[in-house]
Short mmCIF file of C-alpha atoms and ligand atoms in Angstrom, two decimals:
data_model
loop_
_atom_site.label_atom_id
_atom_site.label_comp_id
_atom_site.label_asym_id
_atom_site.label_seq_id
_atom_site.Cartn_x
_atom_site.Cartn_y
_atom_site.Cartn_z
CA UNK A 1 0.00 0.00 0.00
CA UNK A 2 1.32 3.43 -0.94
CA UNK A 3 2.07 5.65 2.05
CA UNK A 4 1.61 9.41 1.93
CA UNK A 5 3.09 12.30 3.91
CA UNK A 6 0.71 13.33 6.71
CA UNK A 7 1.95 16.90 6.29
CA UNK A 8 0.40 17.06 2.79
CA UNK A 9 -2.95 15.66 4.03
CA UNK A 10 -3.02 18.31 6.76
CA UNK A 11 -2.14 21.08 4.27
CA UNK A 12 -4.98 19.98 1.97
CA UNK A 13 -7.41 19.75 4.91
CA UNK A 14 -6.40 23.22 6.06
CA UNK A 15 -7.08 24.64 2.60
CA UNK A 16 -10.53 23.02 2.43
CA UNK A 17 -11.50 24.25 5.90
CA UNK A 18 -10.19 27.74 5.18
CA UNK A 19 -12.28 27.90 1.99
CA UNK A 20 -15.33 26.79 4.01
CA UNK A 21 -14.89 29.72 6.41
CA UNK A 22 -13.80 27.68 9.43
CA UNK A 23 -12.14 30.14 11.82
CA UNK A 24 -9.15 28.00 12.87
CA UNK A 25 -8.54 25.77 9.81
CA UNK A 26 -5.01 24.58 10.65
CA UNK A 27 -5.86 23.73 14.26
CA UNK A 28 -9.00 21.87 13.23
CA UNK A 29 -7.14 19.98 10.47
CA UNK A 30 -4.51 18.87 12.98
CA UNK A 31 -7.08 17.90 15.60
CA UNK A 32 -9.00 15.82 13.04
CA UNK A 33 -5.77 14.08 11.96
CA UNK A 34 -4.84 13.44 15.60
CA UNK A 35 -8.34 12.02 16.25
CA UNK A 36 -8.14 9.66 13.26
CA UNK A 37 -4.63 8.52 14.23
CA UNK A 38 -5.53 8.19 17.94
CA UNK A 39 -2.60 10.37 19.04
CA UNK A 40 -2.30 13.73 20.78
CA UNK A 41 -2.00 16.71 18.45
CA UNK A 42 1.51 17.48 19.74
CA UNK A 43 2.68 14.04 18.56
CA UNK A 44 1.68 14.51 14.91
CA UNK A 45 5.26 15.42 13.84
CA UNK A 46 6.24 11.89 14.94
CA UNK A 47 3.96 10.46 12.22
CA UNK A 48 5.59 11.42 8.89
CA UNK A 49 3.79 8.92 6.63
CA UNK A 50 0.25 7.48 6.73
CA UNK A 51 -1.66 4.80 4.77
CA UNK A 52 -4.31 5.89 2.29
CA UNK A 53 -7.24 4.65 4.49
CA UNK A 54 -6.04 7.18 7.08
CA UNK A 55 -5.98 9.93 4.46
CA UNK A 56 -9.51 8.90 3.40
CA UNK A 57 -10.78 8.95 7.00
CA UNK A 58 -9.28 12.41 7.53
CA UNK A 59 -10.88 13.55 4.25
CA UNK A 60 -14.34 12.34 5.33
CA UNK A 61 -14.22 14.20 8.63
CA UNK A 62 -12.81 17.31 6.95
CA UNK A 63 -15.73 17.24 4.49
CA UNK A 64 -18.16 17.25 7.43
CA UNK A 65 -16.25 20.00 9.22
CA UNK A 66 -16.34 22.01 5.97
CA UNK A 67 -20.15 21.75 6.23
CA UNK A 68 -19.62 23.44 9.63
CA UNK A 69 -20.40 20.45 11.83
CA UNK A 70 -18.65 21.39 15.12
CA UNK A 71 -15.23 19.81 15.53
CA UNK A 72 -16.31 18.45 18.92
CA UNK A 73 -19.24 16.59 17.34
CA UNK A 74 -16.74 14.89 15.03
CA UNK A 75 -14.21 13.97 17.70
CA UNK A 76 -16.96 13.39 20.31
CA UNK A 77 -15.41 15.33 23.16
CA UNK A 78 -14.70 18.76 24.64
CA UNK A 79 -12.43 19.81 27.51
CA UNK A 80 -13.17 21.66 30.75
CA UNK A 81 -10.60 22.08 33.53
CA UNK A 82 -8.83 18.78 34.04
CA UNK A 83 -11.43 16.59 32.35
CA UNK A 84 -13.02 15.83 29.00
CA UNK A 85 -16.76 15.54 28.42
CA UNK A 86 -18.50 13.50 25.76
CA UNK A 87 -20.64 15.80 23.59
CA UNK A 88 -22.77 15.53 20.48
CA UNK A 89 -26.17 16.48 19.06
CA UNK A 90 -28.60 17.73 21.70
CA UNK A 91 -26.11 19.34 24.09
CA UNK A 92 -24.18 22.60 24.16
CA UNK A 93 -20.46 22.20 23.44
CA UNK A 94 -18.44 23.62 26.39
CA UNK A 95 -16.29 26.57 25.29
CA UNK A 96 -12.71 27.51 26.24
CA UNK A 97 -13.80 30.93 27.59
CA UNK A 98 -15.80 29.21 30.35
CA UNK A 99 -12.49 27.88 31.77
CA UNK A 100 -11.91 31.36 33.24
CA UNK A 101 -15.15 31.22 35.23
CA UNK A 102 -14.17 27.76 36.48
CA UNK A 103 -10.71 29.03 37.52
CA UNK A 104 -12.28 31.87 39.51
CA UNK A 105 -14.59 29.42 41.25
CA UNK A 106 -11.84 26.94 42.11
CA UNK A 107 -9.76 29.76 43.59
CA UNK A 108 -12.68 30.74 45.83
CA UNK A 109 -12.92 27.15 47.07
CA UNK A 110 -9.25 26.96 48.13
CA UNK A 111 -8.99 26.22 51.84
CA UNK A 112 -12.72 25.49 52.23
CA UNK A 113 -13.59 22.02 53.48
CA UNK A 114 -16.58 20.17 52.04
CA UNK A 115 -17.81 23.26 50.15
CA UNK A 116 -21.28 23.17 48.63
CA UNK A 117 -21.23 24.09 44.94
CA UNK A 118 -24.16 24.58 42.54
CA UNK A 119 -23.84 24.60 38.73
CA UNK A 120 -26.91 26.27 37.21
CA UNK A 121 -27.63 25.35 33.56
CA UNK A 122 -25.13 22.48 33.56
CA UNK A 123 -25.56 21.23 29.95
CA UNK A 124 -23.04 18.38 29.50
CA UNK A 125 -22.16 18.69 33.21
CA UNK A 126 -18.93 20.49 32.29
CA UNK A 127 -18.55 22.92 35.20
CA UNK A 128 -20.01 20.63 37.88
CA UNK A 129 -17.85 17.68 36.88
CA UNK A 130 -14.71 19.82 36.50
CA UNK A 131 -15.23 21.12 40.06
CA UNK A 132 -15.83 17.60 41.42
CA UNK A 133 -12.61 16.49 39.71
CA UNK A 134 -10.53 19.40 41.04
CA UNK A 135 -11.97 19.42 44.58
CA UNK A 136 -12.79 15.90 45.71
CA UNK A 137 -14.49 16.94 48.97
CA UNK A 138 -16.89 19.39 47.25
CA UNK A 139 -20.58 18.55 47.40
CA UNK A 140 -21.65 19.45 43.88
CA UNK A 141 -25.22 20.00 42.66
CA UNK A 142 -26.10 20.61 39.01
CA UNK A 143 -29.36 21.41 37.24
CA UNK A 144 -30.62 21.73 33.68
CA UNK A 145 -34.08 22.16 32.20
CA UNK A 146 -33.46 20.00 29.13
CA UNK A 147 -33.80 16.21 29.16
CA UNK A 148 -31.37 15.67 26.27
CA UNK A 149 -28.69 17.76 27.96
CA UNK A 150 -29.31 15.86 31.20
CA UNK A 151 -28.84 12.54 29.41
CA UNK A 152 -25.38 13.71 28.28
CA UNK A 153 -24.64 15.04 31.78
CA UNK A 154 -25.63 11.69 33.35
CA UNK A 155 -23.46 9.82 30.88
CA UNK A 156 -20.51 12.11 31.65
CA UNK A 157 -21.12 11.93 35.40
CA UNK A 158 -21.09 8.11 35.28
CA UNK A 159 -17.82 8.19 33.34
CA UNK A 160 -16.23 10.51 35.93
CA UNK A 161 -17.30 8.27 38.80
CA UNK A 162 -15.83 5.29 36.93
CA UNK A 163 -12.58 7.32 36.67
CA UNK A 164 -12.58 7.81 40.44
CA UNK A 165 -14.17 11.27 40.91
CA UNK A 166 -16.75 12.06 43.60
CA UNK A 167 -20.35 11.70 42.31
CA UNK A 168 -22.32 14.89 41.68
CA UNK A 169 -26.06 15.40 42.32
CA UNK A 170 -27.82 16.03 39.04
CA UNK A 171 -31.31 17.55 38.88
CA UNK A 172 -33.91 18.29 36.23
CA UNK A 173 -35.40 21.73 36.82
CA UNK A 174 -36.01 25.31 35.76
CA UNK A 175 -33.83 27.82 37.59
CA UNK A 176 -36.76 30.26 37.34
CA UNK A 177 -38.79 27.99 39.66
CA UNK A 178 -38.90 29.91 42.97
CA UNK A 179 -38.78 26.66 45.00
CA UNK A 180 -35.76 25.12 43.29
CA UNK A 181 -32.98 24.00 45.69
CA UNK A 182 -34.98 25.39 48.66
CA UNK A 183 -33.15 22.93 50.92
CA UNK A 184 -29.84 24.69 50.09
CA UNK A 185 -30.94 28.23 51.06
CA UNK A 186 -28.02 30.08 52.67
CA UNK A 187 -25.75 27.00 52.55
CA UNK A 188 -23.90 27.32 49.25
CA UNK A 189 -20.23 28.33 48.97
CA UNK A 190 -20.13 28.75 45.19
CA UNK A 191 -22.65 29.17 42.38
CA UNK A 192 -21.35 28.81 38.82
CA UNK A 193 -23.59 29.59 35.87
CA UNK A 194 -23.01 29.61 32.14
CA UNK A 195 -26.62 30.16 31.00
CA UNK A 196 -28.13 30.87 27.58
CA UNK A 197 -27.42 34.57 27.10
CA UNK A 198 -27.25 35.55 23.43
CA UNK A 199 -29.86 38.19 22.50
CA UNK A 200 -32.41 36.68 20.05
CA UNK A 201 -31.71 37.79 16.49
CA UNK A 202 -27.92 37.92 16.96
CA UNK A 203 -26.07 36.41 13.98
CA UNK A 204 -24.11 33.31 15.08
CA UNK A 205 -21.88 30.92 13.09
CA UNK A 206 -23.45 27.78 11.51
CA UNK A 207 -21.80 25.56 14.15
CA UNK A 208 -23.97 27.34 16.72
CA UNK A 209 -27.18 28.01 14.74
CA UNK A 210 -27.40 24.47 13.33
CA UNK A 211 -25.87 22.34 16.08
CA UNK A 212 -26.13 23.93 19.55
CA UNK A 213 -29.69 23.69 20.94
CA UNK A 214 -31.30 27.15 20.52
CA UNK A 215 -32.53 27.22 24.14
CA UNK A 216 -28.91 26.69 25.26
CA UNK A 217 -27.74 29.77 23.35
CA UNK A 218 -30.50 32.39 23.15
CA UNK A 219 -32.50 33.92 26.01
CA UNK A 220 -35.47 36.26 26.04
CA UNK A 221 -35.39 39.82 27.45
CA UNK A 222 -32.49 40.67 25.15
CA UNK A 223 -30.47 37.71 26.44
CA UNK A 224 -30.96 38.47 30.14
CA UNK A 225 -34.00 36.33 31.11
CA UNK A 226 -32.12 33.29 32.47
CA UNK A 227 -29.36 35.46 33.97
CA UNK A 228 -32.01 37.30 36.03
CA UNK A 229 -33.18 33.95 37.42
CA UNK A 230 -29.59 32.93 38.16
CA UNK A 231 -28.97 36.15 40.11
CA UNK A 232 -32.17 35.85 42.18
CA UNK A 233 -31.46 32.19 42.94
CA UNK A 234 -27.80 32.83 43.84
CA UNK A 235 -28.77 35.60 46.25
CA UNK A 236 -31.00 33.08 48.04
CA UNK A 237 -28.59 30.11 47.97
CA UNK A 238 -25.27 31.68 48.94
CA UNK A 239 -23.96 31.57 52.49
CA UNK A 240 -22.19 34.67 53.86
CA UNK A 241 -18.74 34.67 52.25
CA UNK A 242 -19.95 32.55 49.35
CA UNK A 243 -19.44 33.65 45.76
CA UNK A 244 -21.03 33.45 42.34
CA UNK A 245 -19.81 33.69 38.78
CA UNK A 246 -22.11 34.16 35.80
CA UNK A 247 -21.04 34.16 32.16
CA UNK A 248 -22.76 36.66 29.84
CA UNK A 249 -22.88 38.07 26.32
CA UNK A 250 -20.14 40.55 25.43
CA UNK A 251 -22.82 43.23 24.96
CA UNK A 252 -23.85 42.86 28.63
CA UNK A 253 -20.62 44.03 30.27
CA UNK A 254 -22.54 46.79 32.05
CA UNK A 255 -26.05 45.30 32.31
CA UNK A 256 -25.10 42.18 34.31
CA UNK A 257 -22.87 43.94 36.88
CA UNK A 258 -25.71 46.46 37.33
CA UNK A 259 -28.23 43.66 37.97
CA UNK A 260 -25.91 42.10 40.57
CA UNK A 261 -25.17 45.43 42.26
CA UNK A 262 -28.92 45.98 42.69
CA UNK A 263 -29.07 42.97 45.10
CA UNK A 264 -28.47 44.21 48.63
CA UNK A 265 -27.07 40.88 49.87
CA UNK A 266 -24.39 40.78 47.16
CA UNK A 267 -21.13 42.76 47.25
CA UNK A 268 -17.70 42.87 45.56
CA UNK A 269 -19.29 42.83 42.11
CA UNK A 270 -16.46 42.46 39.60
CA UNK A 271 -16.51 42.37 35.79
CA UNK A 272 -14.11 39.99 33.99
CA UNK A 273 -12.99 39.72 30.36
CA UNK A 274 -12.33 36.65 28.23
CA UNK A 275 -9.01 35.81 26.56
CA UNK A 276 -9.94 38.05 23.61
CA UNK A 277 -10.46 41.00 25.98
CA UNK A 278 -14.26 41.02 25.68
CA UNK A 279 -16.58 41.41 28.70
CA UNK A 280 -17.46 37.77 29.54
CA UNK A 281 -18.36 37.07 33.16
CA UNK A 282 -19.23 38.73 36.42
CA UNK A 283 -18.48 37.63 39.96
CA UNK A 284 -19.89 38.73 43.30
CA UNK A 285 -19.78 37.71 46.95
CA UNK A 286 -22.48 37.37 49.54
CA UNK A 287 -21.51 39.77 52.31
C1 LIG B 301 -24.87 27.78 27.35
S1 LIG B 301 -25.45 26.16 27.82
C2 LIG B 301 -24.19 25.90 29.06
C3 LIG B 301 -23.91 24.49 29.45
C4 LIG B 301 -22.73 24.35 30.39
N1 LIG B 301 -22.92 25.15 31.60
C5 LIG B 301 -21.42 24.72 29.72
O1 LIG B 301 -20.80 25.71 30.10
O2 LIG B 301 -21.00 24.00 28.80
C6 LIG B 301 -26.90 26.60 28.77
C7 LIG B 301 -27.71 25.44 29.36
O3 LIG B 301 -28.79 26.02 30.12
C8 LIG B 301 -29.93 25.20 30.03
N2 LIG B 301 -31.09 26.03 30.40
C9 LIG B 301 -31.71 26.98 29.65
N3 LIG B 301 -32.69 27.57 30.36
C10 LIG B 301 -32.69 26.98 31.60
C11 LIG B 301 -33.48 27.17 32.76
N4 LIG B 301 -34.46 28.09 32.81
N5 LIG B 301 -33.23 26.38 33.84
C12 LIG B 301 -32.24 25.45 33.80
N6 LIG B 301 -31.46 25.24 32.72
C13 LIG B 301 -31.67 26.00 31.63
C14 LIG B 301 -29.89 24.69 28.59
O4 LIG B 301 -30.65 23.52 28.45
C15 LIG B 301 -28.38 24.50 28.37
O5 LIG B 301 -28.00 23.16 28.63
#
């Protein structure tokens, strides 16, 4: 069988993805090649030549990526903190920018024993499971309104327990329900929330419009409806000294801090940017 240079297959894949408007064509081409070969991306230079079935398999995935199927749906996983989550149709793909919110939360938990943590709008379980992995004594609750997302979260939670992490408590519910988590009132050390927050009508890339569930991306009231629920619920759940972090749309860098500042029980409201320097999440403490 004739062997071919992997470098050429990656160059061709990069060209196809670039033509299709994929924003990081070289990275995606390399990650697809690494996935097909079953190696880490950093080890690709150690594979100079590949068989033609490998080139074909790369070509098939590249063709799907060129149709703007998310890379993570093709590889089947996404990363958060120290773990990977299985993802696919029916669940929001965790994004790198949410790592910053996780980092802030994990810092707040340092030195706290058996902290109670709540992940509102958990999706694949990304934030809840990343916290349970990083802080084994944390008692982690997570909730989502969507049964498909919860099925992915349950699957991921089972996999994390099999890998040795502490189990999380996963709930089906609407964070706008005024009775939700009533048993945790005033007991929570940390609330993390990456809710749907994009204002309806905002143009989003095909990966998002065609593959992320719409109710995971868009929210009514100009993108603020679910954030308002998250703020009201956090104010009720947090214990004195507890903290919350909520991700938001980059157009809400003033609106969300203002909503938090309006809550008398919350203090130290702080706006944070993402790696691209855009307003991305807000934190606050319960005084
Ligand atoms: C942007 S996704 C975030 C998922 C996950 N936190 C992450 O960072 O990958 C938002 C999630 O919120 C859920 N959701 C939307 N409205 C909700 C509500 N009112 N109550 C609970 N969950 C909700 C959606 O089903 C979706 O899974």
